[in-house]
PDB file of C-alpha atoms and ligand atoms in Angstrom:
ATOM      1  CA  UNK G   1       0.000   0.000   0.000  1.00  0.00           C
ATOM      2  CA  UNK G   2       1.355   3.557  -0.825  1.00  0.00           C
ATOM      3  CA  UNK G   3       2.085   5.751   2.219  1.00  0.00           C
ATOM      4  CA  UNK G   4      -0.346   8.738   2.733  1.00  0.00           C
ATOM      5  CA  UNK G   5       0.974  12.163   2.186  1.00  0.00           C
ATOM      6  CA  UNK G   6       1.168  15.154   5.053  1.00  0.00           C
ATOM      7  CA  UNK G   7      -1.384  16.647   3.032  1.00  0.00           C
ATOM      8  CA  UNK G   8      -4.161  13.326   2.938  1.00  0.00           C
ATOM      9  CA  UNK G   9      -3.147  12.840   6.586  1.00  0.00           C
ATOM     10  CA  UNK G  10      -4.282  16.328   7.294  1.00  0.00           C
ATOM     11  CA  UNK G  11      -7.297  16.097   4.941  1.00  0.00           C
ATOM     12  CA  UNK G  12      -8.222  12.699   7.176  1.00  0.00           C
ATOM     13  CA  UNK G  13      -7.578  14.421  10.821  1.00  0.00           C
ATOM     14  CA  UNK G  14      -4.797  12.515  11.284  1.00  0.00           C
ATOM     15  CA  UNK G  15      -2.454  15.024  11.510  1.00  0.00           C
ATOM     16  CA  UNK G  16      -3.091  18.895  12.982  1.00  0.00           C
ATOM     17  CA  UNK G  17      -3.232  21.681  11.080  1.00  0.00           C
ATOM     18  CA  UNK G  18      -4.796  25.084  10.757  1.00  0.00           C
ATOM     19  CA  UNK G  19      -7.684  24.778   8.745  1.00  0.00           C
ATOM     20  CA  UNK G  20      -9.157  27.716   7.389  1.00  0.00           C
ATOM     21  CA  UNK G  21     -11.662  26.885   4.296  1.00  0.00           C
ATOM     22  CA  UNK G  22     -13.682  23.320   3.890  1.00  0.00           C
ATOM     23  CA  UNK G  23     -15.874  22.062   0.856  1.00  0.00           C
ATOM     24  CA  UNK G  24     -16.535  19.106  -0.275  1.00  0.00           C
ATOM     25  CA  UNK G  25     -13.295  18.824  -2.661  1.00  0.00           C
ATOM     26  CA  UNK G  26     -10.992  21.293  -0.860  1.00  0.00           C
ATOM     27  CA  UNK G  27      -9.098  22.342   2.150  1.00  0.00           C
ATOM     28  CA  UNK G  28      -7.316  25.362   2.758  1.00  0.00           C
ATOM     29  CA  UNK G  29      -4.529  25.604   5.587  1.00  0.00           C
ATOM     30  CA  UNK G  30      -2.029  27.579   6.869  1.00  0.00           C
ATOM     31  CA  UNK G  31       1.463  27.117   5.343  1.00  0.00           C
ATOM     32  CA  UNK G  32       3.949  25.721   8.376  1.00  0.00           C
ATOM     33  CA  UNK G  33       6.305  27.311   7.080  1.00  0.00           C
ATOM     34  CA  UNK G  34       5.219  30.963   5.937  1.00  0.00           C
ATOM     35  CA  UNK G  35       7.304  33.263   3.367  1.00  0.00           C
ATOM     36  CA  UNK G  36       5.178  35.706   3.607  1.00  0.00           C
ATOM     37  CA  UNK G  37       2.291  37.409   6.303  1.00  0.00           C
ATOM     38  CA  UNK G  38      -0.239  35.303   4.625  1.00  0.00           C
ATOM     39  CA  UNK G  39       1.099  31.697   3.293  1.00  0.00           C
ATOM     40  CA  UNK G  40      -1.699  29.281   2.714  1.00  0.00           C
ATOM     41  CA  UNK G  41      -2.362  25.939   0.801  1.00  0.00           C
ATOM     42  CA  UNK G  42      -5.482  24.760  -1.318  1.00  0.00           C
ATOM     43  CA  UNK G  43      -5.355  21.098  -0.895  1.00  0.00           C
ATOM     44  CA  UNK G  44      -8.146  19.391  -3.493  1.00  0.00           C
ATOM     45  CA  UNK G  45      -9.129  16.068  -1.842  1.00  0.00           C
ATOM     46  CA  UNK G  46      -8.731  13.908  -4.592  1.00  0.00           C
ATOM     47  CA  UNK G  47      -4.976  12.880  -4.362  1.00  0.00           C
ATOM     48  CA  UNK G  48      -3.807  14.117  -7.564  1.00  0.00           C
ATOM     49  CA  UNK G  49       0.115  13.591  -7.561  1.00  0.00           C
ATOM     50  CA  UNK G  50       1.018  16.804  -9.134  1.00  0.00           C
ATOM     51  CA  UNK G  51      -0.638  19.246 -12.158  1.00  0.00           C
ATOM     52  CA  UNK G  52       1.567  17.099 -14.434  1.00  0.00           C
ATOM     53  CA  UNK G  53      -0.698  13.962 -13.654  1.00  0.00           C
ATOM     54  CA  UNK G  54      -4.341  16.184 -13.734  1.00  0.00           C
ATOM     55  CA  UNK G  55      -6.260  14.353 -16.303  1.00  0.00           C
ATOM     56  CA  UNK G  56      -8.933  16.536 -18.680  1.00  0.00           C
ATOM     57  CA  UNK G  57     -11.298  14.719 -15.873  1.00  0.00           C
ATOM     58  CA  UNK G  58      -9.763  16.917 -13.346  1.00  0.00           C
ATOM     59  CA  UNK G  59     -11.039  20.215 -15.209  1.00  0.00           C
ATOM     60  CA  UNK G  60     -13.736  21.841 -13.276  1.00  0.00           C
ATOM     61  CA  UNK G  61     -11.927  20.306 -10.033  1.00  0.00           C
ATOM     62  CA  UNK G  62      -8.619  22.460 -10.936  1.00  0.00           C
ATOM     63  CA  UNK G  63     -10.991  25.304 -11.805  1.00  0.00           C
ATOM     64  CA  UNK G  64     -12.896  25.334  -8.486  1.00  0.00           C
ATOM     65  CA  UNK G  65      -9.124  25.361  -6.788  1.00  0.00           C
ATOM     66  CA  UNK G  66      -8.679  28.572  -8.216  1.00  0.00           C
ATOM     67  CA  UNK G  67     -11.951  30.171  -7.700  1.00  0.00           C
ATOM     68  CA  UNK G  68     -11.213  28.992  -3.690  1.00  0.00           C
ATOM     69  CA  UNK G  69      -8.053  30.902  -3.858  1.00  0.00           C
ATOM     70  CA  UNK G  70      -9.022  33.990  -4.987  1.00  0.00           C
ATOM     71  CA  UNK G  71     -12.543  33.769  -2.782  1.00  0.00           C
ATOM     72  CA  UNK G  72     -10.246  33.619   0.363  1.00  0.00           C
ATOM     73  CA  UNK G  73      -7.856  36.155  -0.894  1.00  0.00           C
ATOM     74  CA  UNK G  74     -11.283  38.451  -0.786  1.00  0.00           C
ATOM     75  CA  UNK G  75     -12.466  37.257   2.176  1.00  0.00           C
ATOM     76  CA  UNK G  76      -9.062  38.016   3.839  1.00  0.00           C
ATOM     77  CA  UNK G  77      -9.428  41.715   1.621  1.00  0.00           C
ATOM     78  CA  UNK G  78      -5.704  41.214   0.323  1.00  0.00           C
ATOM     79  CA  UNK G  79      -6.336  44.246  -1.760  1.00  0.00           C
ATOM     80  CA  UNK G  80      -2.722  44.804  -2.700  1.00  0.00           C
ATOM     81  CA  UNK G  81      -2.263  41.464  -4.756  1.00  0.00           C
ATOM     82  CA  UNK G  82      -1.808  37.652  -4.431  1.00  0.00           C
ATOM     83  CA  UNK G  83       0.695  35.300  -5.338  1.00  0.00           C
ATOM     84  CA  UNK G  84      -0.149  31.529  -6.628  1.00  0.00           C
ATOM     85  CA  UNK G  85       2.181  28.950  -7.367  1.00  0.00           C
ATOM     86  CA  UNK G  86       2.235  25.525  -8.110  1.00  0.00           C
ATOM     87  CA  UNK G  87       5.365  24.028  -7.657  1.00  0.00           C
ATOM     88  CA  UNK G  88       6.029  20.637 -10.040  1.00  0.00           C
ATOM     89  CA  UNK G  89       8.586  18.401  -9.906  1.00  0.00           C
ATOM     90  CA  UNK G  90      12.487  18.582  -8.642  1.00  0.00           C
ATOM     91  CA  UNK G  91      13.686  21.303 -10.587  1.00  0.00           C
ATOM     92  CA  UNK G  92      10.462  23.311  -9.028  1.00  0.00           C
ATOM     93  CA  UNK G  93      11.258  22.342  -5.860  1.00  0.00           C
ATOM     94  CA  UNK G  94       7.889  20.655  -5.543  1.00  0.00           C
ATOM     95  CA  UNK G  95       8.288  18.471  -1.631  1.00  0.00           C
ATOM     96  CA  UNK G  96       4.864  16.896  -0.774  1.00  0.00           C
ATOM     97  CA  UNK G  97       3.432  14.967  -3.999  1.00  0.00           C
ATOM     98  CA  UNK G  98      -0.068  15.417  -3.547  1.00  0.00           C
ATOM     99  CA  UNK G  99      -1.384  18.474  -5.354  1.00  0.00           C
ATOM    100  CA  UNK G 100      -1.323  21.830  -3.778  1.00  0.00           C
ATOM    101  CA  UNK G 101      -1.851  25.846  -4.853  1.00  0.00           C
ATOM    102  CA  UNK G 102       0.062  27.939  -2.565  1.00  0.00           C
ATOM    103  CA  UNK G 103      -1.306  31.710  -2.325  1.00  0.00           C
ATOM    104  CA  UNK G 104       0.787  33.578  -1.087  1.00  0.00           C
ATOM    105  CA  UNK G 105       0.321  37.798  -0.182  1.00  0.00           C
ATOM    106  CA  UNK G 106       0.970  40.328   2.466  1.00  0.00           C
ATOM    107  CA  UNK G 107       4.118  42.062   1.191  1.00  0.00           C
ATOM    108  CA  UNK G 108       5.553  43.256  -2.051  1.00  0.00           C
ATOM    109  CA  UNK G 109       6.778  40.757  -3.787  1.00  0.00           C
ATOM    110  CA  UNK G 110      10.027  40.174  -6.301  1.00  0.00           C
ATOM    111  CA  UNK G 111      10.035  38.916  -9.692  1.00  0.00           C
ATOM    112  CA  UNK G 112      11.649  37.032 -11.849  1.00  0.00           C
ATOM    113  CA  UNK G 113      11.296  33.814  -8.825  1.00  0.00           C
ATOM    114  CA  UNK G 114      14.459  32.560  -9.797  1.00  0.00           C
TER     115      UNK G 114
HETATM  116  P1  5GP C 201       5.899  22.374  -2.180  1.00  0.00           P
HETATM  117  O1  5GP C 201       7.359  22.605  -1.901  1.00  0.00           O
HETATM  118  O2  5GP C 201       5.592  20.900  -2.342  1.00  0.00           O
HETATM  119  O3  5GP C 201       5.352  23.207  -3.300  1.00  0.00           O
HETATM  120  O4  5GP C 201       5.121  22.917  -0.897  1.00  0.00           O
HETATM  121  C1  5GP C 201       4.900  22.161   0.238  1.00  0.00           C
HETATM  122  C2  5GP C 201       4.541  23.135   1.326  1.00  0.00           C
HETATM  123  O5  5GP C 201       3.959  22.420   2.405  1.00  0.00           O
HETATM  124  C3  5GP C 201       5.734  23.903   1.916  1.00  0.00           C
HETATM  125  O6  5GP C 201       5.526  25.308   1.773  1.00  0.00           O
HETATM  126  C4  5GP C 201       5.753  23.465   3.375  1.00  0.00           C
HETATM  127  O7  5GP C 201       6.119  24.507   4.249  1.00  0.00           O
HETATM  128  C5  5GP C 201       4.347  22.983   3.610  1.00  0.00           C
HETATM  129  N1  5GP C 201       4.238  21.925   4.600  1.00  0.00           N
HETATM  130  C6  5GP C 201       5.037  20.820   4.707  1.00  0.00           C
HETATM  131  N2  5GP C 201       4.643  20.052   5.738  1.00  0.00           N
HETATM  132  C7  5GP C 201       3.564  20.670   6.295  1.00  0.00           C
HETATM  133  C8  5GP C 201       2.723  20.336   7.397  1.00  0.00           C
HETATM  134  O8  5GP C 201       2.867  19.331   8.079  1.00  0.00           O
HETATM  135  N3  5GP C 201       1.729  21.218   7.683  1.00  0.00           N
HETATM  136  C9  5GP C 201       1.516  22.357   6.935  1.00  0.00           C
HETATM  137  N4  5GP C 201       0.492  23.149   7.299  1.00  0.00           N
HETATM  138  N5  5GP C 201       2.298  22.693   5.889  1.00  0.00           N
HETATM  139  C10 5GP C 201       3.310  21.860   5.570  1.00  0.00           C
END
C-alpha cells in the first residue's frame, strides 16, 4: 500500500493543522512554514500527484481550486495582490506529492522567482 501524504493525513484528521476553508473537494490551511504574512495551501481532496498527472477529468476540479483561492484572498481583503504557485517536480522544488496551490500575499513581492 502507498504511504499517505502530510497533506491526505491532514485532509483525514490525522495530523493537525490550521484549517481555514472546507468544501466538499478542498481544504485550505495555513502554510507551516510561511514566506510571507499570509502563506496558505489549497489542498483538493482527490490525491492528484502533481498538475503534471491532472487528467482533462480533473477540469472543473482544478478550476474550483482557483476560484477557492481567490474567494479567500477576498475574504481576507488582500487588496494589494496575491501570489499563486504551483510548484512541479524537482527542478520546481515541488516536496509533498499530492497536489497543492500555494497563495501567497501580504508584502511586495520580487520577480523574476528565480
Ligand atoms: P511544495 O514545496 O511541495 O510546493 O510545498 C509544500 C509546502 O507544504 C511547503 O511550503 C511546506 O512549508 C508545507 N508543509 C510541509 N509540511 C507541512 C505540514 O505538516 N503542515 C503544513 N500546514 N504545511 C506543511
Amino acid at each position: 500500500m502507498v504511504s499517505k501524504t502530510i497533506f491526505q493525513k491532514i485532509i483525514d484528521r490525522e495530523l493537525p493543522a490550521e484549517i481555514l476553508f472546507e468544501d466538499e473537494q478542498c481544504i485550505i490551511i495555513k502554510d507551516i512554514n510561511p514566506v510571507a504574512p499570509v502563506h496558505v495551501l489549497v489542498i483538493p481532496k482527490k490525491p492528484i500527484l502533481r498538475v503534471e498527472e491532472a487528467s482533462t477529468e480533473d477540469a472543473k476540479l482544478l478550476g474550483h481550486l482557483l476560484l477557492c483561492a481567490k474567494n479567500f484572498a477576498k475574504r481576507e481583503g488582500l487588496k494589494n495582490g496575491f501570489r499563486i504557485v504551483i510548484n512541479n517536480g524537482k527542478d520546481a522544488l515541488e516536496s509533498v506529492p499530492h497536489l497543492h496551490i500555494h497563495l501567497i500575499a501580504g508584502k511586495p513581492m520580487q520577480w523574476p522567482p528565480c
